[in-house]
């Protein structure tokens, strides 16, 4: 019997520490705090992950660590261009998270599961630069297409 400890079989989530590539990055405002945040769409193999790095407010401490792991200098001051993050590869620790939603068909409250960044792992609140391979992690052998490669 083959098993893969990195995937939750019922949900197909990629869990644990894996190398992810930023495929989209944009600055948006948080609906809850009104603060700016960098919204990232990442991909690892066939798996996708959405995360954000807060650019101010209460989440700034975690957001700053994530930005450093993505290659921004700790002494950076100036205009942030989200495009600079596209194609950046970073180690991310993920865990399974349960969330609630309202079923649009019948209005019932339901729950689902998703992969979420484990901010209590790795060196930078769930992130770690590609060059700093975490203990036990394995660099994927396949060549990834760059973000600007034609598909």
C-alpha atoms as a printed R data frame, in Angstrom:
    type eleno elety resid chain resno       x      y       z
1   ATOM     1    CA   UNK     A     1   0.000  0.000   0.000
2   ATOM     2    CA   UNK     A     2   1.422  3.376  -1.002
3   ATOM     3    CA   UNK     A     3   0.844  6.365   1.253
4   ATOM     4    CA   UNK     A     4   2.018  9.967   1.177
5   ATOM     5    CA   UNK     A     5   2.365 11.526   4.621
6   ATOM     6    CA   UNK     A     6   2.446 15.042   3.097
7   ATOM     7    CA   UNK     A     7  -1.134 14.853   1.834
8   ATOM     8    CA   UNK     A     8  -4.365 14.619   3.758
9   ATOM     9    CA   UNK     A     9  -6.086 11.848   1.734
10  ATOM    10    CA   UNK     A    10  -9.641 13.087   2.066
11  ATOM    11    CA   UNK     A    11  -8.810 16.666   1.126
12  ATOM    12    CA   UNK     A    12  -5.753 16.425  -1.117
13  ATOM    13    CA   UNK     A    13  -3.983 19.160   0.870
14  ATOM    14    CA   UNK     A    14  -0.203 19.531   0.803
15  ATOM    15    CA   UNK     A    15   0.887 19.636   4.450
16  ATOM    16    CA   UNK     A    16   4.258 20.017   6.170
17  ATOM    17    CA   UNK     A    17   7.315 21.880   4.885
18  ATOM    18    CA   UNK     A    18   7.486 22.261   1.110
19  ATOM    19    CA   UNK     A    19   9.041 24.573  -1.459
20  ATOM    20    CA   UNK     A    20   6.477 26.951  -2.975
21  ATOM    21    CA   UNK     A    21   6.723 29.463  -5.832
22  ATOM    22    CA   UNK     A    22   4.963 32.832  -5.840
23  ATOM    23    CA   UNK     A    23   2.716 32.941  -8.914
24  ATOM    24    CA   UNK     A    24   0.836 36.170  -8.159
25  ATOM    25    CA   UNK     A    25   1.357 39.043  -5.750
26  ATOM    26    CA   UNK     A    26  -0.706 42.168  -5.222
27  ATOM    27    CA   UNK     A    27  -1.327 44.742  -2.520
28  ATOM    28    CA   UNK     A    28  -4.865 44.843  -1.136
29  ATOM    29    CA   UNK     A    29  -6.560 46.287   1.937
30  ATOM    30    CA   UNK     A    30  -7.598 43.970   4.730
31  ATOM    31    CA   UNK     A    31 -11.381 43.981   5.148
32  ATOM    32    CA   UNK     A    32 -11.071 43.592   8.916
33  ATOM    33    CA   UNK     A    33  -8.323 46.105   9.773
34  ATOM    34    CA   UNK     A    34  -8.146 48.351   6.704
35  ATOM    35    CA   UNK     A    35  -4.355 47.882   6.627
36  ATOM    36    CA   UNK     A    36  -2.444 47.151   3.441
37  ATOM    37    CA   UNK     A    37  -1.372 43.557   2.909
38  ATOM    38    CA   UNK     A    38   0.597 41.674   0.284
39  ATOM    39    CA   UNK     A    39  -1.654 38.915  -1.037
40  ATOM    40    CA   UNK     A    40   0.272 35.953  -2.431
41  ATOM    41    CA   UNK     A    41  -0.835 33.062  -4.595
42  ATOM    42    CA   UNK     A    42   1.673 30.221  -4.420
43  ATOM    43    CA   UNK     A    43   2.081 26.884  -6.137
44  ATOM    44    CA   UNK     A    44   3.936 23.682  -5.247
45  ATOM    45    CA   UNK     A    45   3.483 20.991  -7.876
46  ATOM    46    CA   UNK     A    46  -0.271 20.723  -8.453
47  ATOM    47    CA   UNK     A    47  -1.123 22.362  -5.113
48  ATOM    48    CA   UNK     A    48  -2.089 26.005  -4.635
49  ATOM    49    CA   UNK     A    49  -1.954 28.166  -1.525
50  ATOM    50    CA   UNK     A    50  -3.130 31.685  -0.814
51  ATOM    51    CA   UNK     A    51  -1.482 33.699   1.962
52  ATOM    52    CA   UNK     A    52  -0.913 37.286   2.955
53  ATOM    53    CA   UNK     A    53   1.777 39.375   4.631
54  ATOM    54    CA   UNK     A    54   0.429 42.350   6.533
55  ATOM    55    CA   UNK     A    55   2.208 45.601   5.696
56  ATOM    56    CA   UNK     A    56   1.099 47.442   8.831
57  ATOM    57    CA   UNK     A    57  -0.973 47.202  11.984
58  ATOM    58    CA   UNK     A    58  -1.045 44.301  14.423
59  ATOM    59    CA   UNK     A    59   0.108 41.761  11.816
60  ATOM    60    CA   UNK     A    60   3.208 43.737  10.800
61  ATOM    61    CA   UNK     A    61   5.614 41.637  12.914
62  ATOM    62    CA   UNK     A    62   4.625 38.431  11.115
63  ATOM    63    CA   UNK     A    63   4.339 40.197   7.754
64  ATOM    64    CA   UNK     A    64   7.862 41.634   8.098
65  ATOM    65    CA   UNK     A    65   9.321 38.168   8.736
66  ATOM    66    CA   UNK     A    66   7.551 36.745   5.675
67  ATOM    67    CA   UNK     A    67   8.842 39.607   3.488
68  ATOM    68    CA   UNK     A    68  12.408 38.935   4.642
69  ATOM    69    CA   UNK     A    69  12.012 35.235   3.767
70  ATOM    70    CA   UNK     A    70  10.777 36.325   0.326
71  ATOM    71    CA   UNK     A    71  14.031 38.226  -0.205
72  ATOM    72    CA   UNK     A    72  13.240 41.776   0.923
73  ATOM    73    CA   UNK     A    73  16.087 43.326   2.901
74  ATOM    74    CA   UNK     A    74  15.449 43.868   6.622
75  ATOM    75    CA   UNK     A    75  16.590 47.493   6.088
76  ATOM    76    CA   UNK     A    76  14.336 48.145   3.050
77  ATOM    77    CA   UNK     A    77  12.470 51.471   3.060
78  ATOM    78    CA   UNK     A    78  10.545 52.678   0.018
79  ATOM    79    CA   UNK     A    79   7.820 51.749  -2.437
80  ATOM    80    CA   UNK     A    80   6.989 48.049  -2.451
81  ATOM    81    CA   UNK     A    81   6.477 46.563  -5.920
82  ATOM    82    CA   UNK     A    82   4.525 43.298  -5.579
83  ATOM    83    CA   UNK     A    83   5.733 42.150  -9.013
84  ATOM    84    CA   UNK     A    84   9.233 41.647  -7.558
85  ATOM    85    CA   UNK     A    85   7.953 38.608  -5.641
86  ATOM    86    CA   UNK     A    86   6.592 36.718  -8.658
87  ATOM    87    CA   UNK     A    87   8.777 33.702  -9.327
88  ATOM    88    CA   UNK     A    88  10.379 33.771  -5.873
89  ATOM    89    CA   UNK     A    89  10.597 30.331  -4.258
90  ATOM    90    CA   UNK     A    90  10.289 29.978  -0.501
91  ATOM    91    CA   UNK     A    91   9.937 27.139   1.991
92  ATOM    92    CA   UNK     A    92   6.557 27.245   3.733
93  ATOM    93    CA   UNK     A    93   5.224 25.133   6.587
94  ATOM    94    CA   UNK     A    94   1.524 24.331   6.202
95  ATOM    95    CA   UNK     A    95  -1.009 22.712   8.477
96  ATOM    96    CA   UNK     A    96  -4.628 21.682   8.075
97  ATOM    97    CA   UNK     A    97  -7.132 24.304   9.187
98  ATOM    98    CA   UNK     A    98 -10.901 24.023   9.550
99  ATOM    99    CA   UNK     A    99 -13.118 26.908   8.481
100 ATOM   100    CA   UNK     A   100 -16.874 27.597   8.499
101 ATOM   101    CA   UNK     A   101 -19.036 28.823   5.653
102 ATOM   102    CA   UNK     A   102 -22.702 29.116   4.705
103 ATOM   103    CA   UNK     A   103 -23.833 26.692   1.995
104 ATOM   104    CA   UNK     A   104 -25.328 28.892  -0.755
105 ATOM   105    CA   UNK     A   105 -27.720 26.146  -1.871
106 ATOM   106    CA   UNK     A   106 -29.519 25.578   1.425
107 ATOM   107    CA   UNK     A   107 -28.235 28.302   3.787
108 ATOM   108    CA   UNK     A   108 -26.825 25.757   6.255
109 ATOM   109    CA   UNK     A   109 -23.603 26.325   8.163
110 ATOM   110    CA   UNK     A   110 -20.880 23.930   6.995
111 ATOM   111    CA   UNK     A   111 -17.200 23.353   7.623
112 ATOM   112    CA   UNK     A   112 -14.319 22.745   5.254
113 ATOM   113    CA   UNK     A   113 -10.586 22.125   5.481
114 ATOM   114    CA   UNK     A   114  -7.737 24.003   3.858
115 ATOM   115    CA   UNK     A   115  -3.965 24.208   4.040
116 ATOM   116    CA   UNK     A   116  -2.812 27.258   6.002
117 ATOM   117    CA   UNK     A   117   0.626 28.622   6.844
118 ATOM   118    CA   UNK     A   118   1.844 27.422  10.246
119 ATOM   119    CA   UNK     A   119   3.253 30.709  11.582
120 ATOM   120    CA   UNK     A   120   4.798 28.891  14.550
121 ATOM   121    CA   UNK     A   121   7.185 26.968  12.272
122 ATOM   122    CA   UNK     A   122  10.402 27.774  10.417
123 ATOM   123    CA   UNK     A   123  12.574 30.868  10.854
124 ATOM   124    CA   UNK     A   124  10.188 33.546   9.532
125 ATOM   125    CA   UNK     A   125   6.654 32.884  10.806
126 ATOM   126    CA   UNK     A   126   6.061 29.823   8.629
127 ATOM   127    CA   UNK     A   127   8.394 30.918   5.814
128 ATOM   128    CA   UNK     A   128  12.094 30.329   5.147
129 ATOM   129    CA   UNK     A   129  14.246 31.502   2.208
130 ATOM   130    CA   UNK     A   130  14.814 28.930  -0.539
131 ATOM   131    CA   UNK     A   131  18.579 28.882   0.125
132 ATOM   132    CA   UNK     A   132  18.030 27.935   3.790
133 ATOM   133    CA   UNK     A   133  16.739 24.384   3.367
134 ATOM   134    CA   UNK     A   134  14.901 23.386   6.570
135 ATOM   135    CA   UNK     A   135  16.072 20.293   8.438
136 ATOM   136    CA   UNK     A   136  14.470 17.202   6.911
137 ATOM   137    CA   UNK     A   137  13.160 19.034   3.845
138 ATOM   138    CA   UNK     A   138  14.014 17.763   0.374
139 ATOM   139    CA   UNK     A   139  14.537 20.064  -2.597
140 ATOM   140    CA   UNK     A   140  12.244 18.942  -5.430
141 ATOM   141    CA   UNK     A   141  14.121 17.304  -8.312
142 ATOM   142    CA   UNK     A   142  11.839 18.507 -11.091
143 ATOM   143    CA   UNK     A   143  12.595 21.730 -12.885
144 ATOM   144    CA   UNK     A   144   9.851 24.247 -12.245
145 ATOM   145    CA   UNK     A   145   8.758 26.577 -14.990
146 ATOM   146    CA   UNK     A   146   9.508 30.178 -14.135
147 ATOM   147    CA   UNK     A   147   6.586 32.479 -13.542
148 ATOM   148    CA   UNK     A   148   7.222 34.181 -16.881
149 ATOM   149    CA   UNK     A   149   7.473 30.959 -18.896
150 ATOM   150    CA   UNK     A   150   4.792 30.578 -21.570
151 ATOM   151    CA   UNK     A   151   2.204 27.878 -20.865
